[in-house]
Short mmCIF file of C-alpha atoms and ligand atoms in Angstrom, two decimals:
data_model
loop_
_atom_site.label_atom_id
_atom_site.label_comp_id
_atom_site.label_asym_id
_atom_site.label_seq_id
_atom_site.Cartn_x
_atom_site.Cartn_y
_atom_site.Cartn_z
CA MET A 953 41.56 -77.79 -194.70
CA GLN A 954 40.81 -81.17 -192.96
CA LEU A 955 43.05 -84.06 -191.61
CA VAL A 956 42.73 -87.54 -193.00
CA GLU A 957 44.17 -90.41 -191.67
CA VAL A 958 46.24 -92.25 -194.46
CA CYS A 959 47.83 -95.52 -192.00
CA THR A 960 49.72 -96.56 -189.58
CA LEU A 961 53.32 -95.93 -189.02
CA ASP A 962 53.84 -99.85 -189.32
CA ASP A 963 52.46 -99.63 -193.12
CA VAL A 964 55.59 -97.57 -193.78
CA PRO A 965 58.57 -99.25 -192.79
CA VAL A 966 61.01 -96.90 -192.03
CA GLY A 967 63.45 -95.98 -195.14
CA SER A 968 60.50 -96.56 -197.71
CA GLY A 969 57.63 -95.10 -199.55
CA ARG A 970 53.62 -96.59 -199.91
CA ALA A 971 51.13 -95.02 -201.75
CA PHE A 972 47.42 -94.77 -200.64
CA THR A 973 44.75 -93.80 -202.04
CA VAL A 974 42.92 -91.24 -199.76
CA GLY A 975 39.72 -89.03 -201.16
CA GLY A 976 40.33 -90.75 -204.53
CA ARG A 977 43.87 -89.41 -204.50
CA ARG A 978 46.89 -91.36 -204.87
CA ILE A 979 48.84 -90.00 -201.92
CA ALA A 980 51.99 -91.53 -201.20
CA ILE A 981 53.90 -91.69 -197.74
CA PHE A 982 57.48 -91.54 -197.28
CA ARG A 983 59.07 -92.46 -194.03
CA VAL A 984 62.39 -91.22 -193.13
CA ALA A 985 62.83 -91.53 -189.72
CA GLU A 986 61.10 -93.68 -186.54
CA HIS A 987 58.61 -90.69 -186.50
CA ASP A 988 58.54 -88.64 -189.67
CA VAL A 989 57.33 -88.62 -192.56
CA TYR A 990 56.07 -87.09 -195.54
CA ALA A 991 53.20 -86.81 -198.36
CA LEU A 992 53.41 -86.37 -201.97
CA ASP A 993 51.14 -87.14 -204.91
CA ASP A 994 51.95 -90.32 -205.74
CA LEU A 995 51.83 -89.73 -209.64
CA CYS A 996 55.16 -88.59 -210.83
CA SER A 997 54.40 -85.38 -212.97
CA HIS A 998 56.90 -86.45 -215.94
CA ASP A 999 55.25 -89.32 -216.92
CA GLU A 1000 53.12 -92.30 -215.21
CA ALA A 1001 55.48 -93.39 -213.21
CA SER A 1002 54.57 -94.08 -208.83
CA LEU A 1003 56.55 -92.58 -206.63
CA SER A 1004 56.47 -94.49 -203.32
CA GLU A 1005 57.63 -97.11 -205.77
CA GLY A 1006 61.11 -94.94 -206.08
CA ASP A 1007 64.36 -95.66 -203.92
CA LEU A 1008 64.67 -92.94 -201.10
CA ASP A 1009 67.35 -90.88 -200.07
CA THR A 1010 66.78 -90.36 -196.20
CA GLU A 1011 69.13 -87.88 -196.03
CA GLU A 1012 68.89 -85.88 -198.72
CA LEU A 1013 65.23 -86.12 -198.62
CA CYS A 1014 64.24 -87.26 -202.03
CA VAL A 1015 62.64 -89.75 -204.15
CA GLU A 1016 64.41 -90.89 -207.20
CA CYS A 1017 61.46 -91.60 -209.67
CA PRO A 1018 61.33 -95.12 -210.87
CA MET A 1019 60.98 -94.93 -214.64
CA HIS A 1020 63.36 -91.94 -215.90
CA GLY A 1021 64.88 -91.27 -212.36
CA SER A 1022 63.82 -87.57 -211.53
CA LEU A 1023 65.21 -86.71 -208.46
CA PHE A 1024 61.96 -85.14 -206.29
CA ASP A 1025 62.37 -83.77 -202.76
CA LEU A 1026 60.09 -84.71 -200.03
CA ARG A 1027 59.41 -80.82 -199.17
CA THR A 1028 59.05 -79.29 -201.66
CA GLY A 1029 57.77 -81.57 -204.31
CA LYS A 1030 60.34 -80.08 -206.45
CA PRO A 1031 62.37 -82.05 -208.79
CA ARG A 1032 65.98 -81.61 -208.52
CA THR A 1033 67.08 -83.09 -211.81
CA LEU A 1034 65.71 -83.84 -215.40
CA PRO A 1035 63.24 -85.21 -216.90
CA ALA A 1036 60.88 -83.73 -215.04
CA PHE A 1037 60.65 -80.32 -214.29
CA ALA A 1038 57.21 -80.04 -212.85
CA PRO A 1039 56.37 -80.44 -208.65
CA VAL A 1040 54.13 -82.76 -207.60
CA ALA A 1041 51.99 -81.45 -204.81
CA THR A 1042 53.49 -82.10 -201.23
CA TYR A 1043 50.62 -82.30 -197.92
CA ARG A 1044 51.55 -81.16 -194.69
CA SER A 1045 51.72 -85.00 -192.65
CA GLU A 1046 51.70 -85.27 -188.76
CA VAL A 1047 51.95 -88.75 -186.87
CA ARG A 1048 49.53 -88.84 -183.70
CA ASP A 1049 50.69 -92.32 -181.56
CA ASN A 1050 51.07 -95.25 -184.46
CA ARG A 1051 48.93 -93.20 -186.81
CA VAL A 1052 49.84 -90.81 -190.19
CA PHE A 1053 47.72 -87.89 -190.86
CA VAL A 1054 47.59 -85.92 -194.02
CA GLU A 1055 46.24 -82.24 -194.13
CA PHE A 1056 43.75 -81.57 -197.39
CA SER A 1057 42.13 -78.07 -198.34
CA ASP A 1058 38.38 -78.61 -198.93
S1 LIG B 944 57.76 -90.41 -215.28
FE1 LIG B 944 59.22 -89.80 -213.25
S2 LIG B 944 60.85 -89.00 -214.45
FE2 LIG B 944 59.34 -89.49 -215.62
#
């Protein structure tokens, strides 16, 4: 496992998501509170949509795919609604000072 710095908190305002390319992977970082972020694969499991461009629900901890509307759970990556049925990968993340780190397997 390796912990990789992805961005700063300032890059992702509270209540929003943004995608970053890290080690060839496109990762979506969602910031649900001041120091609380989630990291998922940015590519929807259903089609070619960027989850970071979807509407984020900070109460329900899910994001709505901007293309067909599936709701993805930020904690598990599993879709809560169709048409997507396969999960997207999630990554453990942590915030140190103002920096966001994501853990990747080697
Ligand atoms: S592309 Fe995401 S639900 Fe279809």
